[in-house]
Amino acid sequence: MNAAKVVEDLQRRFPNEPEYIQAVSQVLGTIEEEYNKHPEFEKTNLVERLCIPDRVISFRVTWVNDKGEVKTNFGYRIQHNNVIGPYKGGIRFHSSVNLGILKFLAFEQTFKNSLTTLPMGGAKGGSDFSPRGKSDGEVMRFCQAFMNELYRHIGPDVDVPAGDIGVGGREVAYMFGQYKKLTHEWSGVFTGKGREFGGSLIRPEATGYGDVYFLQEMLKTKNDTVAGKTVLISGAGNVAQYACEKCIQLGAKVLTMSDSDGYIYDPDGIDRAKLDYIMELKNVERGRIKEYVEEYPTAVYHAGEKPWNEKADIALPCATQNEINGDAAKALVANGVIAVAEGANMPSTPEAVKTFQDAKILYSPGKASNAGGVAVSGLEMSQNSERLSWTAEEVDKKLHDIMVNIHENCVKYGTEADGYVNYVKGANVAGFMKVAKAMMAQGIY
Ligand code: NDP
Ligand code: 2IT
């Protein structure tokens, strides 16, 4: 395989999908050497079969808003690869959603799920519907309309969706309810469900906690810990909130959180009480992060900006893709950042990744450090299958063990000659090899 040639070819075939090309390019660039040690891969054109999704489902979603107006959005489900388990991955509702973004997410999910060691294939879905500013009734009607189409393509042993941006416990519950109504069947077809109906304890916390567990492992390689560190977090949603919670528990000082309109900087640190305020603001009132400074006037709100110019020891990007560009990465490095652990999917541009790696700081890609969310989704599937639920302590311990294991695999496959751990390479090679072996075993179809 010549990675550059494959990417060039995909770019020609899918010219309007830059995020998909970006994700493929990063993976192929780092697995090329390993891939070429296995001539049997090339003989069966494994690379092309791996990059192009098994199936792309697209559909129209029509719903009625509170004013009685008829609205139309599009819906997608990308079933990327199911060689190691049922298709598995979140659903994103955001105005920016398009085919290329969902294809990049489904592609990444395949390797991430492989890294968890649990039997899950890769998928992603979503819509350009934005829950922002919508009433609860509108969100419910949209979720039901979305499920009226999607239900025929999913199932507990076929494809198991979950949340992502704009899809949390509320949306999962509405979609699950509609699936049940349409199929006349209760099954573990979704993860991230409410605790009363099969949801796993620690699933809401899992991505953020897992990100910080991974960060702890990275710091351990330098005989360092999270305690006492200053932290920049972007986002104020599910991942950001629980990354913040774990940082607070471990004695770090979180200085920032953000949303798509701007960020807040709190020089005194976001403590437990302040985080409780943010959780209420975002999850119940569905407000904006700028309201934080009305409650805590010593904090400052920066409209239209991202937090990366602030000085801190650690950065946890937990909002969205490409939120750290080359300049932002240079600013972080110049300000002495020692570790970047991605909570979001592909939040760093290729220039940013290069900047972190050239500076030899600890840097982990989302598919490694945010895998805790889907890992606990896998544990939710197990609990649903055996009709049991495990305690929070049990699930948290399994999550912790999985994150430690992913870190070990990154070190195993990503350590370079000078001892620097290239976590991107480590995660990609480890994730890829398992999928590749399963694909080879299952033949050409
Ligand atoms: P949420 O919807 O709960 O929160 C998303 C946060 O990011 C919000 O604060 C949102 O602000 C902000 N945001 C979204 N889009 C943009 C944008 N275009 N520019 C700037 N800020 C933006 O989503 P999650 O916390 O679940 O997801 C965050 C990231 O983590 C995503 O990359 C997701 O793919 C990834 N992830 C999520 C997992 C999960 O289990 N939920 C698992 C693994 C990864 P606003 O309110 O203004 O939109
Ligand atoms: O990006 C992700 O890993 C998720 N949004 C979670 C997917 C899942 O199935 O739990």
XYZ file of C-alpha atoms and ligand atoms in Angstrom:
503
model
C 0.000 0.000 0.000
C 1.119 3.485 -0.784
C -0.866 5.544 1.732
C -0.524 8.832 -0.137
C -1.824 7.222 -3.356
C -4.810 5.629 -1.612
C -5.715 8.950 0.006
C -5.363 10.748 -3.332
C -7.698 8.240 -4.938
C -10.292 8.577 -2.152
C -10.056 12.355 -2.415
C -10.857 12.140 -6.109
C -13.834 9.870 -5.444
C -15.163 11.786 -2.430
C -14.144 15.387 -3.129
C -16.631 17.004 -0.746
C -15.751 15.077 2.394
C -12.661 16.789 3.880
C -13.060 15.416 7.422
C -13.343 11.860 6.125
C -10.204 12.319 4.017
C -8.422 13.877 7.019
C -9.238 10.913 9.273
C -8.339 8.306 6.641
C -5.114 10.097 5.822
C -4.014 10.121 9.461
C -4.752 6.439 9.972
C -3.172 5.229 6.721
C -0.088 7.386 7.242
C 0.585 5.673 10.562
C -0.299 2.054 9.667
C 1.417 1.947 6.253
C 4.602 0.361 7.560
C 2.794 -2.343 9.541
C 0.346 -3.003 6.680
C 3.177 -3.550 4.235
C 4.663 -6.255 6.450
C 1.595 -8.348 5.499
C 1.491 -8.956 1.731
C -1.768 -10.900 2.209
C -3.483 -7.593 3.101
C -2.548 -5.972 -0.175
C -3.447 -9.108 -2.137
C -7.071 -8.724 -1.023
C -7.125 -4.909 -1.311
C -7.812 -4.749 2.405
C -7.132 -1.032 2.591
C -9.968 -0.092 0.266
C -12.372 -2.492 1.955
C -11.409 -0.937 5.286
C -11.785 2.717 4.277
C -15.079 2.567 2.391
C -18.069 2.021 4.698
C -20.056 -1.204 4.395
C -23.267 0.778 4.006
C -24.537 4.366 3.968
C -28.204 4.772 4.808
C -29.792 8.158 4.168
C -33.347 9.279 4.653
C -35.686 12.251 4.948
C -36.982 13.193 8.398
C -40.177 15.233 8.449
C -41.663 16.573 11.658
C -44.015 19.341 12.832
C -42.766 22.199 15.031
C -44.728 23.943 17.803
C -46.117 26.516 15.370
C -47.578 23.744 13.227
C -44.972 24.232 10.488
C -43.722 21.154 8.651
C -39.934 20.837 8.799
C -37.608 18.530 6.904
C -34.143 17.407 7.910
C -31.985 14.620 6.562
C -30.896 11.573 8.517
C -27.941 9.227 8.025
C -26.537 6.035 9.448
C -23.089 4.972 8.327
C -22.490 1.280 9.041
C -18.771 1.225 8.562
C -17.517 -2.208 9.575
C -18.937 -5.114 11.609
C -16.220 -7.759 11.520
C -15.598 -7.769 15.268
C -19.128 -7.092 16.509
C -22.459 -5.416 15.703
C -22.211 -1.923 14.249
C -21.863 0.472 17.184
C -21.569 4.223 17.505
C -23.332 7.413 18.434
C -25.901 9.637 16.793
C -25.145 13.340 16.364
C -27.778 16.068 16.020
C -26.120 19.327 15.024
C -26.652 21.867 12.260
C -23.139 21.176 10.919
C -23.746 17.444 10.341
C -23.079 16.206 6.811
C -22.100 12.958 5.132
C -18.350 13.568 5.273
C -18.401 14.293 9.011
C -20.404 11.156 9.768
C -18.131 9.078 7.534
C -15.060 10.291 9.416
C -16.736 9.506 12.731
C -17.800 5.993 11.647
C -14.308 5.266 10.309
C -12.681 6.402 13.575
C -15.255 4.499 15.612
C -14.199 1.225 13.989
C -10.631 1.502 15.325
C -11.730 2.957 18.661
C -14.144 0.120 19.288
C -11.464 -2.386 18.351
C -9.144 -0.797 20.953
C -11.686 -1.288 23.746
C -11.207 -5.095 23.391
C -15.015 -5.491 23.389
C -16.867 -7.023 20.414
C -18.200 -3.927 18.657
C -18.000 -2.842 15.025
C -18.021 0.809 13.927
C -20.911 3.078 12.929
C -22.172 6.628 13.283
C -25.384 8.428 12.450
C -27.063 11.748 12.768
C -28.991 14.617 11.356
C -28.583 18.316 10.603
C -31.392 18.912 13.109
C -30.247 21.155 15.954
C -31.925 20.627 19.354
C -30.729 24.127 20.326
C -33.695 26.400 21.028
C -36.233 23.613 20.386
C -38.948 22.751 22.895
C -39.067 19.371 24.562
C -42.082 18.453 22.424
C -40.261 19.391 19.228
C -37.251 17.313 20.206
C -39.512 14.359 20.980
C -41.357 14.599 17.673
C -38.098 14.891 15.772
C -36.601 11.858 17.549
C -39.713 9.837 16.757
C -39.661 10.869 13.102
C -35.956 10.000 12.906
C -36.624 6.576 14.390
C -39.556 5.916 12.045
C -36.912 5.408 9.355
C -33.876 4.229 11.298
C -35.589 1.441 13.228
C -35.527 -0.989 10.303
C -31.731 -0.767 10.024
C -30.767 -1.336 13.673
C -31.168 -4.019 16.343
C -29.347 -5.341 19.413
C -27.293 -7.756 17.287
C -27.241 -5.583 14.161
C -26.436 -1.983 15.015
C -26.602 -0.321 18.419
C -26.661 3.494 18.421
C -25.946 5.819 21.383
C -25.475 9.547 22.025
C -23.014 12.086 20.660
C -23.213 15.867 20.173
C -26.810 17.015 20.657
C -27.950 13.534 21.661
C -27.985 12.826 25.398
C -30.203 10.871 27.771
C -33.357 12.720 26.707
C -32.938 12.049 22.991
C -31.817 8.440 23.478
C -34.919 7.787 25.588
C -37.274 9.243 22.962
C -35.652 7.231 20.177
C -35.645 4.068 22.278
C -39.334 4.549 23.103
C -40.239 4.897 19.449
C -38.147 1.865 18.460
C -39.997 -0.172 21.069
C -43.342 1.061 19.805
C -42.507 0.210 16.190
C -40.973 -3.207 16.806
C -43.110 -4.297 19.738
C -39.944 -5.450 21.434
C -37.800 -4.391 24.395
C -34.148 -4.943 23.604
C -30.770 -3.370 24.265
C -30.875 -1.613 20.898
C -29.510 1.672 22.305
C -26.884 2.455 24.907
C -26.885 5.504 27.126
C -30.428 4.658 28.198
C -31.956 5.869 31.457
C -31.023 3.912 34.554
C -34.642 2.761 35.007
C -34.724 1.022 31.637
C -31.466 -0.797 31.189
C -28.946 2.033 31.141
C -25.586 1.279 32.722
C -24.349 3.125 35.744
C -21.300 5.272 34.839
C -22.259 5.500 31.127
C -22.953 9.262 31.458
C -19.588 9.735 33.191
C -17.625 7.252 31.075
C -16.146 9.366 28.277
C -14.986 12.205 30.512
C -13.744 9.918 33.289
C -12.016 7.664 30.770
C -10.271 10.652 29.213
C -8.808 11.625 32.575
C -7.876 8.003 33.407
C -5.960 7.937 30.132
C -4.334 11.268 31.008
C -3.248 9.779 34.348
C -1.560 6.907 32.508
C 0.249 9.289 30.170
C 1.475 11.404 33.089
C 2.599 8.251 34.903
C 5.137 7.632 32.120
C 6.750 10.886 33.289
C 6.337 10.047 36.987
C 3.773 12.807 37.198
C 0.134 13.074 38.343
C -2.970 15.161 37.718
C -3.009 16.657 41.235
C -2.237 20.348 41.312
C -2.251 20.785 37.526
C -4.104 23.593 35.762
C -6.452 22.390 33.018
C -8.153 23.946 29.977
C -11.356 22.177 28.968
C -13.375 23.055 25.870
C -17.063 22.228 25.576
C -19.618 22.198 28.376
C -21.548 19.098 27.362
C -21.458 15.485 28.460
C -17.763 14.795 27.896
C -16.544 18.164 29.198
C -18.656 18.005 32.372
C -17.392 14.614 33.497
C -13.802 15.310 32.465
C -14.089 18.365 34.708
C -15.622 16.313 37.530
C -12.785 13.770 37.476
C -10.142 16.535 37.322
C -11.697 18.142 40.410
C -11.785 14.777 42.226
C -8.091 14.281 41.482
C -7.108 17.722 42.755
C -6.571 19.591 39.483
C -7.709 23.156 38.837
C -9.978 23.523 35.783
C -9.752 27.061 34.394
C -12.021 27.037 31.341
C -15.128 25.574 29.723
C -16.816 26.653 26.504
C -19.624 26.305 24.009
C -19.866 27.203 20.347
C -20.326 30.898 21.228
C -17.271 31.412 23.450
C -15.467 30.348 26.611
C -15.328 31.249 30.303
C -12.074 31.628 32.241
C -12.298 31.239 36.003
C -8.986 32.189 37.658
C -10.096 30.556 40.936
C -10.894 27.238 39.210
C -14.219 25.516 38.590
C -14.961 23.707 41.854
C -17.676 21.159 42.685
C -20.345 23.763 43.420
C -19.575 25.661 40.216
C -19.668 22.446 38.187
C -23.064 21.624 39.722
C -24.215 25.036 38.508
C -22.901 24.280 34.973
C -24.608 20.877 34.933
C -27.929 22.405 35.917
C -27.454 25.238 33.403
C -26.584 22.942 30.478
C -28.582 19.779 31.193
C -31.784 21.142 32.723
C -32.151 24.798 31.730
C -30.316 24.235 28.437
C -28.635 27.630 28.802
C -25.381 29.068 27.466
C -21.955 29.036 29.131
C -21.757 32.854 29.167
C -24.362 32.842 31.966
C -21.599 31.467 34.247
C -20.041 34.920 34.667
C -23.323 36.372 35.950
C -23.273 33.733 38.697
C -19.492 33.938 39.285
C -18.397 37.506 38.463
C -14.673 36.899 39.048
C -14.737 34.757 35.906
C -14.404 36.297 32.426
C -16.369 35.408 29.287
C -14.595 35.590 25.916
C -17.182 35.727 23.140
C -16.358 34.018 19.844
C -13.057 32.573 21.108
C -11.598 29.232 22.093
C -9.659 28.678 25.330
C -6.321 27.663 23.769
C -4.483 30.943 24.315
C -4.720 30.590 28.101
C -1.741 29.289 30.063
C -2.170 25.863 31.667
C -0.440 22.497 32.172
C -3.042 20.346 30.451
C -5.586 20.708 27.640
C -8.655 18.498 27.273
C -10.485 19.366 24.039
C -14.016 18.032 24.598
C -16.202 19.937 22.101
C -15.832 19.060 18.410
C -13.569 18.243 15.457
C -10.790 20.590 14.337
C -11.236 22.913 17.312
C -7.431 23.166 17.819
C -5.669 24.465 14.722
C -1.934 24.878 14.160
C -1.796 28.346 15.724
C -3.761 27.249 18.784
C -1.431 24.273 19.222
C 1.615 26.557 18.964
C 0.098 28.831 21.618
C -0.502 25.869 23.936
C 3.055 24.618 23.504
C 4.514 28.119 23.931
C 2.542 28.421 27.170
C 4.102 25.219 28.477
C 1.321 22.646 28.102
C 2.658 19.182 29.024
C -0.274 16.981 27.965
C -3.218 17.055 25.564
C -5.766 14.229 25.953
C -8.539 14.419 23.391
C -12.063 13.905 24.726
C -13.675 14.932 21.427
C -13.245 13.100 18.117
C -10.419 14.547 15.987
C -10.363 17.963 17.747
C -6.809 18.652 16.543
C -6.049 19.520 12.919
C -3.090 17.732 11.260
C -0.968 20.872 11.836
C -1.863 20.832 15.538
C -0.992 17.140 15.864
C 2.369 17.763 14.214
C 3.040 20.700 16.549
C 2.363 18.576 19.654
C 4.452 15.688 18.402
C 7.356 17.885 17.266
C 7.356 19.433 20.743
C 7.362 15.867 22.169
C 4.593 16.580 24.621
C 2.153 13.884 25.761
C -0.579 13.848 23.135
C -3.364 11.268 22.752
C -5.848 11.050 19.875
C -9.559 10.797 20.640
C -9.860 7.207 19.471
C -7.627 6.218 22.399
C -8.486 8.669 25.159
C -12.234 9.029 24.533
C -12.862 5.293 24.072
C -14.237 5.023 27.617
C -17.684 6.130 26.475
C -18.178 3.403 23.924
C -16.425 0.921 26.208
C -19.093 1.412 28.863
C -21.679 1.227 26.073
C -20.242 -2.227 25.402
C -20.661 -3.023 29.098
C -24.259 -1.783 28.917
C -24.875 -4.216 26.038
C -23.477 -7.064 28.156
C -25.670 -6.151 31.115
C -28.763 -5.950 28.887
C -27.973 -9.350 27.384
C -27.660 -11.016 30.759
C -30.616 -9.047 32.205
C -28.471 -7.846 35.089
C -27.024 -4.549 36.182
C -23.631 -4.056 37.716
C -22.741 -1.603 40.485
C -21.151 1.751 39.759
C -17.913 0.541 41.366
C -17.787 -2.544 39.132
C -18.377 -0.558 35.962
C -15.931 2.178 36.946
C -13.247 -0.413 37.659
C -13.801 -2.098 34.289
C -13.664 1.317 32.603
C -10.409 2.113 34.379
C -8.892 -1.244 33.415
C -9.898 -0.733 29.770
C -8.293 2.719 29.659
C -5.083 1.348 31.220
C -5.093 -1.434 28.633
C -5.571 0.975 25.725
C -2.699 3.047 27.071
C -0.470 -0.044 27.265
C -1.312 -0.909 23.665
C -0.461 2.624 22.538
C 2.912 2.369 24.267
C 3.499 -1.090 22.779
C 2.804 -0.091 19.186
C 3.718 3.597 19.322
C 7.068 3.903 21.106
C 9.656 5.427 18.771
C 13.426 4.898 18.694
C 14.101 7.825 21.045
C 11.508 6.582 23.552
C 8.824 9.146 22.617
C 5.384 7.542 22.573
C 3.525 8.364 19.367
C 0.031 7.668 20.679
C -1.501 8.294 17.253
C 0.560 5.553 15.683
C 0.104 3.251 18.680
C -3.679 3.579 18.703
C -4.007 3.257 14.941
C -1.789 0.195 14.590
C -3.319 -1.592 17.605
C -6.879 -0.815 16.496
C -6.175 -1.686 12.871
C -4.457 -5.051 13.393
C -7.427 -6.614 15.139
C -9.899 -5.422 12.496
C -7.556 -6.490 9.689
C -7.082 -10.000 11.066
C -10.849 -10.441 11.467
C -11.423 -9.186 7.915
C -8.850 -11.586 6.510
C -10.389 -14.506 8.406
C -13.910 -13.755 7.185
C -13.065 -13.716 3.484
C -13.925 -11.407 0.635
C -17.559 -10.481 0.406
P -22.669 17.549 23.850
O -23.688 17.891 22.846
O -23.076 17.084 25.198
O -21.705 18.792 24.067
C -21.004 19.344 23.004
C -20.301 20.593 23.482
O -19.408 21.032 22.468
C -21.242 21.724 23.759
O -20.697 22.548 24.758
C -21.276 22.419 22.403
O -21.633 23.770 22.474
C -19.855 22.271 21.951
N -19.824 22.270 20.493
C -20.510 21.459 19.672
N -20.264 21.760 18.408
C -19.417 22.788 18.440
C -18.790 23.548 17.433
N -19.031 23.326 16.119
N -17.936 24.521 17.815
C -17.701 24.766 19.142
N -18.292 24.079 20.135
C -19.120 23.107 19.781
O -21.725 16.470 23.159
P -20.674 15.478 23.817
O -20.069 16.070 25.030
O -21.306 14.165 23.900
O -19.570 15.380 22.659
C -18.413 16.217 22.617
C -17.347 15.558 21.760
O -16.989 14.295 22.344
C -17.733 15.244 20.317
O -16.589 15.357 19.505
C -18.159 13.780 20.386
O -18.054 13.149 19.144
C -17.128 13.268 21.373
N -17.457 12.023 22.053
C -18.610 11.866 22.763
C -18.848 10.694 23.429
C -20.061 10.506 24.278
O -20.160 9.449 24.924
N -20.996 11.437 24.356
C -17.923 9.557 23.351
C -16.702 9.851 22.652
C -16.510 11.028 22.017
P -23.095 24.256 21.960
O -24.006 23.988 23.104
O -22.906 25.686 21.649
O -23.418 23.433 20.737
O -17.787 8.880 19.651
C -18.179 7.989 20.459
O -17.436 7.073 20.806
C -19.540 8.089 20.985
N -20.226 9.056 20.687
C -20.086 7.002 21.843
C -20.570 5.851 21.023
C -21.290 4.764 21.769
O -21.800 3.888 21.079
O -21.352 4.776 22.999
